[in-house]
Amino acid sequence: MTNNNLTILAIETSCDETAAAVVHAGTQVLSNVVASQLDELRRYGGVVPEVASRQHILAMDAVIGEALAAVPDGWAGIDAIAATNGPGLSGALLTGLNTAKALAFARGLPLIGVNHIEAHIYANWLNQGSEAGSGEPMTPQFPLVALVVSGGHTLLVLLEGHGHYTLLGQTRDDAAGEAFDKSARLIGLGFPGGPAIERAAEGVQSDLILPRAWLRDSYDFSFSGLKTAVLHKAQERAGQAAKVAPRNADKSLRRQNPPAGRATAPDPAPPAAAPSLPRPLDAHFVAQTAHAFQESAVDVLVSKTVEAARQYGATEILLAGGVAANTRLRAELSRRAAVPVRFPPISLCTDNAAMVAAAAFYRFAAGVHSGWDLDVLPGLRLGE
Ligand code: KG4
Ligand code: ZN
């Protein structure tokens, strides 16, 4: 066994997904198991850290067992164990990291701590090979620009080699996924809001335009103004509806107050996020607003990414994180970029452990591995 053909078992528990995966040579996914807490989230109206940790503990054994079952030699085929140690919810991270430590110690295997944001980027190394002979490189080539857009993060990063990150920009307020989740909630769509907005916006033709925060001469992002614009539109619409049908308030109220978005953001209960509108918004308005929201968010994300790739001479662009599952974002970035755009399959965009194994592989190949004193780092930043 050389460093180039390592098989790594990885565990991911930074938020609300309990995940384990086995990946060979940093690219070949042998198994990828994800137990989602969506039912719990719906019940509690968002991520409750204590509940998430408990669910991880309950699911962990079965998830790891299933991931290992796909490896022909079982434990004998595993060369190292990786786990996300930040950023994320500390209690949730602890469950995965401690499990990984215990397994690595008991089996005499190396332990590799992984940064969750880096892992999202490395989802692009997984099974991305094009067919032999097509001329396209199998794995991403440096220098490249990566746009990481998830429920907790929005970053534009320059990568000049494995582990060589330069942060070009980040959000100054809400993460992109958080903006999707909160705006979806404002117009009465369910959680998670990203897929709900995408579905509602599908096939819509609309002249409605919502604001774009360009923050000129900066690669930073801001989505709170867009979210507030959605709130104002919703309040305005609800007001109009109240004037037309003042008597039906009771029934409609019961259908109001959809589940809250995830509560892991720095501002879990912003005034803009929880207005109680008097009645459900009509489907036409919801579709138009979802469409306008998505167009605004996608336009800003794509414009800045394309410009950064041009300025820094990137040979390609990587898209990563849960919001990278958005079809409109993928299509628009591919259309406007002057260089190839790469994105993971949808199942590898949202949280999973295969991406953790991929990131761990390149860390380990660079000689990095962790000690038993490795701790969780809820605020860990990329490149730290
Ligand atoms: O990466 P992820 O699974 O978890 C974090 O690390 O945060 O990302 C979850 C986020 C949620 O905010 C969800 O609404 C968003 O990704 N998301 C989407 C789509 N699918 C998931 N946003 C827009 N369009 C989608 N299709
Ligand atoms: Zn994530």
Coordinates of C-alpha atoms and ligand atoms in Angstrom, one line a residue:
M1 CA 0.0 0.0 0.0
T2 CA 1.4 3.4 -1.0
N3 CA -0.1 6.8 -0.2
N4 CA -1.6 6.8 -3.7
N5 CA -3.9 3.9 -3.3
L6 CA -5.1 4.4 0.3
T7 CA -8.6 3.4 1.2
I8 CA -10.1 5.8 3.7
L9 CA -13.2 5.5 5.9
A10 CA -14.6 8.9 6.7
I11 CA -17.2 10.2 9.1
E12 CA -19.2 13.4 8.8
T13 CA -21.4 14.8 11.6
S14 CA -20.9 18.6 11.5
C15 CA -24.6 19.5 11.3
D16 CA -27.7 17.4 10.7
E17 CA -26.5 14.5 8.5
T18 CA -24.9 11.4 10.0
A19 CA -22.6 10.2 7.2
A20 CA -19.9 7.5 6.6
A21 CA -18.2 6.6 3.4
V22 CA -15.3 4.6 2.1
V23 CA -13.2 6.1 -0.8
H24 CA -10.3 4.5 -2.6
A25 CA -7.4 6.6 -3.9
G26 CA -9.2 9.9 -3.2
T27 CA -11.6 9.5 -6.1
Q28 CA -13.3 6.1 -6.2
V29 CA -16.4 6.0 -4.0
L30 CA -16.9 2.4 -2.6
S31 CA -19.8 3.4 -0.4
N32 CA -21.5 6.6 0.7
V33 CA -24.1 6.4 3.4
V34 CA -26.1 9.4 4.7
A35 CA -28.7 9.4 7.4
S36 CA -30.6 12.6 7.2
Q37 CA -32.4 14.2 10.2
L38 CA -35.0 15.9 8.0
D39 CA -37.9 14.4 9.9
E40 CA -36.5 15.6 13.2
L41 CA -35.8 19.0 11.6
R42 CA -39.4 19.3 10.5
R43 CA -40.6 18.3 13.9
Y44 CA -38.5 20.9 15.7
G45 CA -38.6 23.5 13.0
G46 CA -34.8 23.6 12.4
V47 CA -31.6 22.2 13.7
V48 CA -31.6 21.9 17.5
P49 CA -27.9 21.1 18.4
E50 CA -28.7 18.7 21.2
V51 CA -31.2 16.8 19.1
A52 CA -28.7 16.6 16.2
S53 CA -26.0 15.2 18.5
R54 CA -28.3 12.6 19.9
Q55 CA -29.5 11.6 16.5
H56 CA -25.9 11.2 15.4
I57 CA -25.2 8.8 18.3
L58 CA -28.3 6.8 17.5
A59 CA -27.5 6.5 13.8
M60 CA -23.7 6.2 13.8
D61 CA -23.3 2.5 14.3
A62 CA -25.6 1.5 11.5
V63 CA -24.3 4.1 9.1
I64 CA -20.7 3.0 9.6
G65 CA -21.7 -0.6 9.4
E66 CA -23.4 0.0 6.1
A67 CA -20.5 1.9 4.7
L68 CA -18.1 -0.9 5.6
A69 CA -20.3 -3.6 4.3
A70 CA -19.5 -2.4 0.7
V71 CA -15.7 -2.9 1.2
P72 CA -14.8 -6.5 0.1
D73 CA -12.2 -7.0 2.9
G74 CA -14.1 -5.1 5.5
W75 CA -11.8 -3.5 8.1
A76 CA -8.8 -5.2 6.5
G77 CA -9.3 -3.0 3.5
I78 CA -9.2 0.3 5.4
D79 CA -5.9 2.2 5.7
A80 CA -6.9 5.3 7.6
I81 CA -9.9 7.0 9.3
A82 CA -11.0 10.5 8.7
A83 CA -13.5 12.8 10.4
T84 CA -14.7 16.3 10.1
N85 CA -13.4 18.3 13.1
G86 CA -14.8 21.7 12.1
P87 CA -16.5 24.0 11.3
G88 CA -19.9 23.0 12.6
L89 CA -21.9 22.4 15.7
S90 CA -19.5 21.4 18.5
G91 CA -21.7 18.6 20.0
A92 CA -22.4 17.2 16.6
L93 CA -18.8 17.3 15.6
L94 CA -17.7 15.6 18.8
T95 CA -19.9 12.5 18.1
G96 CA -18.2 11.9 14.8
L97 CA -14.7 12.8 15.8
N98 CA -14.7 10.7 19.0
T99 CA -16.1 7.7 17.1
A100 CA -13.3 8.1 14.5
K101 CA -10.7 8.4 17.2
A102 CA -11.9 5.3 19.0
L103 CA -12.0 3.3 15.8
A104 CA -8.6 4.5 14.7
F105 CA -7.0 3.8 18.1
A106 CA -8.6 0.3 18.4
R107 CA -7.6 -0.6 14.9
G108 CA -4.1 1.0 14.9
L109 CA -5.0 3.2 12.0
P110 CA -3.9 6.8 11.3
L111 CA -6.5 9.5 12.1
I112 CA -7.0 12.5 9.7
G113 CA -9.0 15.5 10.8
V114 CA -10.8 17.3 7.9
N115 CA -12.1 20.9 7.4
H116 CA -15.8 20.6 6.3
I117 CA -15.5 23.5 3.8
E118 CA -12.4 21.9 2.3
A119 CA -14.3 18.7 2.1
H120 CA -17.1 20.3 0.1
I121 CA -14.5 21.5 -2.4
Y122 CA -13.0 18.0 -2.7
A123 CA -16.3 16.5 -3.6
N124 CA -15.2 17.6 -7.1
W125 CA -12.4 15.1 -7.0
L126 CA -14.8 12.1 -6.6
N127 CA -15.6 9.9 -9.6
Q128 CA -15.3 12.9 -11.9
G129 CA -13.2 11.2 -14.5
S130 CA -14.5 11.7 -18.0
E131 CA -14.4 8.8 -20.4
A132 CA -10.9 7.9 -21.5
G133 CA -10.0 9.6 -24.7
S134 CA -12.3 12.6 -24.3
G135 CA -9.3 14.8 -23.6
E136 CA -10.7 16.3 -20.4
P137 CA -8.6 16.0 -17.3
M138 CA -9.8 13.4 -14.8
T139 CA -9.4 15.6 -11.7
P140 CA -9.4 19.3 -11.3
Q141 CA -6.4 21.2 -12.5
F142 CA -4.8 24.2 -10.6
P143 CA -5.0 27.1 -10.5
L144 CA -8.7 27.1 -10.0
V145 CA -11.4 29.2 -8.4
A146 CA -14.0 27.5 -6.1
L147 CA -17.4 28.9 -5.2
V148 CA -18.5 27.2 -1.9
V149 CA -22.2 27.9 -1.3
S150 CA -23.9 26.0 1.6
G151 CA -26.3 26.5 4.4
G152 CA -23.5 27.9 6.7
H153 CA -20.9 29.2 4.2
T154 CA -20.4 31.3 1.1
L155 CA -16.9 31.7 0.0
L156 CA -15.0 32.4 -3.2
V157 CA -11.5 30.8 -3.0
L158 CA -8.4 30.6 -5.2
L159 CA -6.7 27.2 -5.1
E160 CA -3.1 27.1 -6.5
G161 CA -2.4 23.5 -5.3
H162 CA -3.7 21.0 -2.7
G163 CA -4.1 22.9 0.5
H164 CA -3.1 26.3 -1.0
Y165 CA -6.1 28.5 -0.5
T166 CA -6.5 32.2 -0.9
L167 CA -9.8 33.6 0.3
L168 CA -11.1 36.0 -2.3
G169 CA -14.4 36.9 -0.8
Q170 CA -17.1 35.7 1.6
T171 CA -20.6 36.6 2.8
R172 CA -20.9 39.6 5.0
D173 CA -24.2 38.4 6.5
D174 CA -26.3 35.3 5.5
A175 CA -24.8 32.3 3.7
A176 CA -26.4 31.7 0.3
G177 CA -28.2 28.5 1.5
E178 CA -29.4 30.3 4.6
A179 CA -30.9 33.1 2.3
F180 CA -32.7 30.4 0.3
D181 CA -34.0 28.8 3.5
K182 CA -35.1 32.0 5.2
S183 CA -36.7 33.5 2.0
A184 CA -38.5 30.2 1.3
R185 CA -40.0 30.4 4.8
L186 CA -41.1 34.0 4.3
I187 CA -43.2 33.0 1.3
G188 CA -44.6 29.8 2.9
L189 CA -42.3 27.2 1.4
G190 CA -41.0 24.3 3.4
F191 CA -37.5 23.4 4.7
P192 CA -35.0 23.0 3.3
G193 CA -35.7 26.2 1.3
G194 CA -33.2 25.7 -1.5
P195 CA -34.9 22.8 -3.3
A196 CA -38.3 24.3 -2.5
I197 CA -37.5 27.6 -4.2
E198 CA -35.9 25.8 -7.1
R199 CA -39.1 23.8 -7.6
A200 CA -41.4 26.8 -7.2
A201 CA -39.4 28.8 -9.7
E202 CA -39.3 26.1 -12.4
G203 CA -40.7 27.2 -15.7
V204 CA -41.8 30.6 -14.4
Q205 CA -41.8 33.6 -16.7
S206 CA -41.7 36.8 -14.6
D207 CA -40.8 40.5 -14.8
L208 CA -40.4 40.7 -11.1
I209 CA -36.8 41.8 -10.2
L210 CA -35.4 41.8 -6.7
P211 CA -32.2 43.7 -5.7
R212 CA -28.7 42.5 -6.2
A213 CA -26.0 43.4 -3.7
W214 CA -22.9 44.0 -5.9
L215 CA -20.6 45.4 -3.2
R216 CA -18.4 46.8 -6.0
D217 CA -14.7 46.2 -6.1
S218 CA -15.1 43.3 -3.7
Y219 CA -15.6 39.6 -4.1
D220 CA -17.7 39.6 -0.9
F221 CA -21.4 38.8 -0.9
S222 CA -24.4 40.0 1.0
F223 CA -27.9 38.4 0.9
S224 CA -29.7 40.1 3.8
G225 CA -31.0 42.9 1.6
L226 CA -32.5 40.3 -0.8
K227 CA -34.1 38.5 2.1
T228 CA -35.6 41.7 3.4
A229 CA -36.9 42.5 -0.1
V230 CA -38.7 39.2 -0.1
L231 CA -40.2 40.0 3.3
H232 CA -41.5 43.3 2.1
K233 CA -43.0 41.8 -1.1
A234 CA -44.7 39.1 1.1
Q235 CA -46.1 41.7 3.5
E236 CA -47.3 43.9 0.7
R237 CA -49.0 40.9 -1.0
A238 CA -50.6 39.7 2.3
G239 CA -51.9 43.2 2.9
Q240 CA -53.5 43.3 -0.5
A241 CA -55.1 40.0 0.1
A242 CA -56.4 41.1 3.5
K243 CA -58.2 44.0 1.8
V244 CA -59.8 41.7 -0.7
A245 CA -60.8 38.9 1.7
P246 CA -60.9 40.1 5.2
R247 CA -63.2 37.3 6.5
N248 CA -61.2 34.2 5.8
A249 CA -58.3 34.8 8.2
D250 CA -59.0 32.0 10.6
K251 CA -58.8 29.0 8.3
S252 CA -55.8 30.3 6.5
L253 CA -53.9 31.0 9.7
R254 CA -53.8 27.3 10.4
R255 CA -52.0 26.7 7.2
Q256 CA -49.5 29.4 8.0
N257 CA -46.2 29.3 9.9
P258 CA -44.3 26.7 7.9
P259 CA -41.3 25.1 9.6
A260 CA -38.5 27.4 10.4
G261 CA -35.2 27.3 8.6
R262 CA -32.1 25.8 10.3
A263 CA -31.3 27.6 13.5
T264 CA -27.5 27.3 13.2
A265 CA -27.0 30.7 11.6
P266 CA -25.4 33.5 13.7
D267 CA -28.8 35.2 13.7
P268 CA -31.3 32.3 14.3
A269 CA -34.3 34.6 14.8
P270 CA -33.9 37.7 12.8
P271 CA -36.9 40.0 12.8
A272 CA -37.2 39.5 9.1
A273 CA -37.3 35.8 9.3
A274 CA -40.4 35.2 11.4
P275 CA -43.2 37.6 10.5
S276 CA -46.6 36.2 10.9
L277 CA -48.5 37.1 7.8
P278 CA -52.3 37.0 8.1
R279 CA -52.9 34.3 5.4
P280 CA -51.1 32.1 2.9
L281 CA -49.8 33.8 -0.2
D282 CA -51.2 32.8 -3.5
A283 CA -49.3 30.3 -5.7
H284 CA -48.7 32.8 -8.5
F285 CA -47.0 35.3 -6.1
V286 CA -45.0 32.5 -4.5
A287 CA -43.7 31.2 -7.9
Q288 CA -42.8 34.7 -9.1
T289 CA -41.0 35.6 -5.9
A290 CA -39.1 32.3 -5.8
H291 CA -38.1 32.9 -9.4
A292 CA -37.0 36.5 -8.8
F293 CA -35.1 35.5 -5.6
Q294 CA -33.2 32.7 -7.4
E295 CA -32.4 34.9 -10.4
S296 CA -30.9 37.6 -8.0
A297 CA -28.9 35.2 -5.9
V298 CA -27.6 33.3 -9.0
D299 CA -26.7 36.5 -10.9
V300 CA -24.5 37.8 -8.1
L301 CA -22.9 34.4 -7.4
V302 CA -22.1 33.8 -11.0
S303 CA -20.9 37.3 -11.9
K304 CA -18.4 37.4 -9.1
T305 CA -17.1 33.9 -9.7
V306 CA -16.7 34.4 -13.4
E307 CA -14.8 37.7 -12.8
A308 CA -12.6 36.1 -10.1
A309 CA -11.7 33.3 -12.5
R310 CA -10.8 35.8 -15.2
Q311 CA -8.7 38.0 -12.8
Y312 CA -6.7 35.1 -11.4
G313 CA -6.2 33.2 -14.6
A314 CA -8.1 30.1 -13.3
T315 CA -8.0 27.1 -15.6
E316 CA -11.4 25.9 -14.3
I317 CA -14.1 26.8 -11.8
L318 CA -15.4 24.4 -9.1
L319 CA -18.8 24.7 -7.6
A320 CA -19.3 23.2 -4.1
G321 CA -21.7 23.0 -1.1
G322 CA -25.5 22.3 -0.8
V323 CA -26.5 25.2 -3.0
A324 CA -24.3 23.8 -5.8
A325 CA -27.2 21.3 -6.3
N326 CA -29.2 24.3 -7.8
T327 CA -29.8 23.6 -11.5
R328 CA -30.1 27.3 -12.4
L329 CA -26.8 28.1 -10.7
R330 CA -25.0 25.3 -12.5
A331 CA -26.5 26.2 -15.9
E332 CA -25.8 29.9 -15.6
L333 CA -22.3 29.5 -14.3
S334 CA -21.5 27.1 -17.1
R335 CA -23.0 29.4 -19.7
R336 CA -21.2 32.6 -18.6
A337 CA -17.8 31.2 -17.6
A338 CA -14.9 31.3 -20.1
V339 CA -13.3 28.2 -18.5
P340 CA -14.8 24.8 -17.8
V341 CA -17.1 24.5 -14.8
R342 CA -17.1 21.4 -12.6
F343 CA -19.6 20.5 -10.0
P344 CA -20.2 17.3 -8.0
P345 CA -23.3 15.1 -8.7
I346 CA -26.2 16.4 -6.6
S347 CA -25.9 13.6 -4.0
L348 CA -22.3 14.8 -3.3
C349 CA -23.2 18.5 -3.1
T350 CA -25.0 18.3 0.2
D351 CA -23.3 17.0 3.3
N352 CA -21.7 13.6 2.9
A353 CA -18.7 11.7 4.1
A354 CA -17.2 10.7 0.7
M355 CA -16.1 14.3 0.3
V356 CA -14.4 14.1 3.7
A357 CA -12.5 11.0 2.6
A358 CA -11.4 12.8 -0.6
A359 CA -10.1 15.8 1.3
A360 CA -8.4 13.5 3.8
F361 CA -6.7 11.6 1.0
Y362 CA -4.8 14.7 -0.2
R363 CA -4.0 15.8 3.3
F364 CA -2.5 12.4 4.1
A365 CA -0.6 12.3 0.8
A366 CA 0.9 15.7 1.8
G367 CA 2.1 14.1 5.1
V368 CA -0.6 15.5 7.3
H369 CA -2.2 13.4 10.0
S370 CA -3.7 14.1 13.3
G371 CA -2.8 13.3 16.9
W372 CA -5.1 11.8 19.6
D373 CA -5.4 15.4 21.0
L374 CA -7.3 16.6 17.9
D375 CA -10.2 18.6 19.1
V376 CA -13.4 19.9 17.4
L377 CA -13.1 23.5 16.1
P378 CA -16.6 24.8 15.6
G379 CA -15.3 28.1 14.0
L380 CA -12.5 26.5 11.9
R381 CA -11.7 28.4 8.8
L382 CA -10.5 27.2 5.4
G383 CA -6.7 26.9 5.3
E384 CA -6.3 26.7 9.1
Ligands
KG4_1 O1 -23.8 21.8 2.3 P1 -25.1 21.6 3.0 O2 -25.8 20.2 2.9 O3 -25.0 21.9 4.5 C1 -24.1 22.8 5.1 O4 -22.9 22.6 5.2 O5 -24.6 24.0 5.3 O6 -26.0 22.7 2.5 C2 -27.4 22.8 2.8 C3 -28.0 24.0 2.1 C4 -29.4 24.4 2.6 O7 -29.4 25.8 2.9 C5 -30.2 24.1 1.4 O8 -31.4 24.9 1.3 C6 -29.3 24.3 0.2 O9 -28.0 23.8 0.7 N1 -29.7 23.6 -1.0 C7 -30.1 24.3 -2.1 C8 -30.5 23.2 -3.0 N2 -30.3 22.0 -2.4 C9 -29.8 22.3 -1.1 N3 -30.1 25.6 -2.4 C10 -30.6 25.9 -3.6 N4 -31.0 25.0 -4.6 C11 -31.0 23.7 -4.3 N5 -31.4 22.8 -5.2
ZN2 ZN -21.9 21.3 4.4

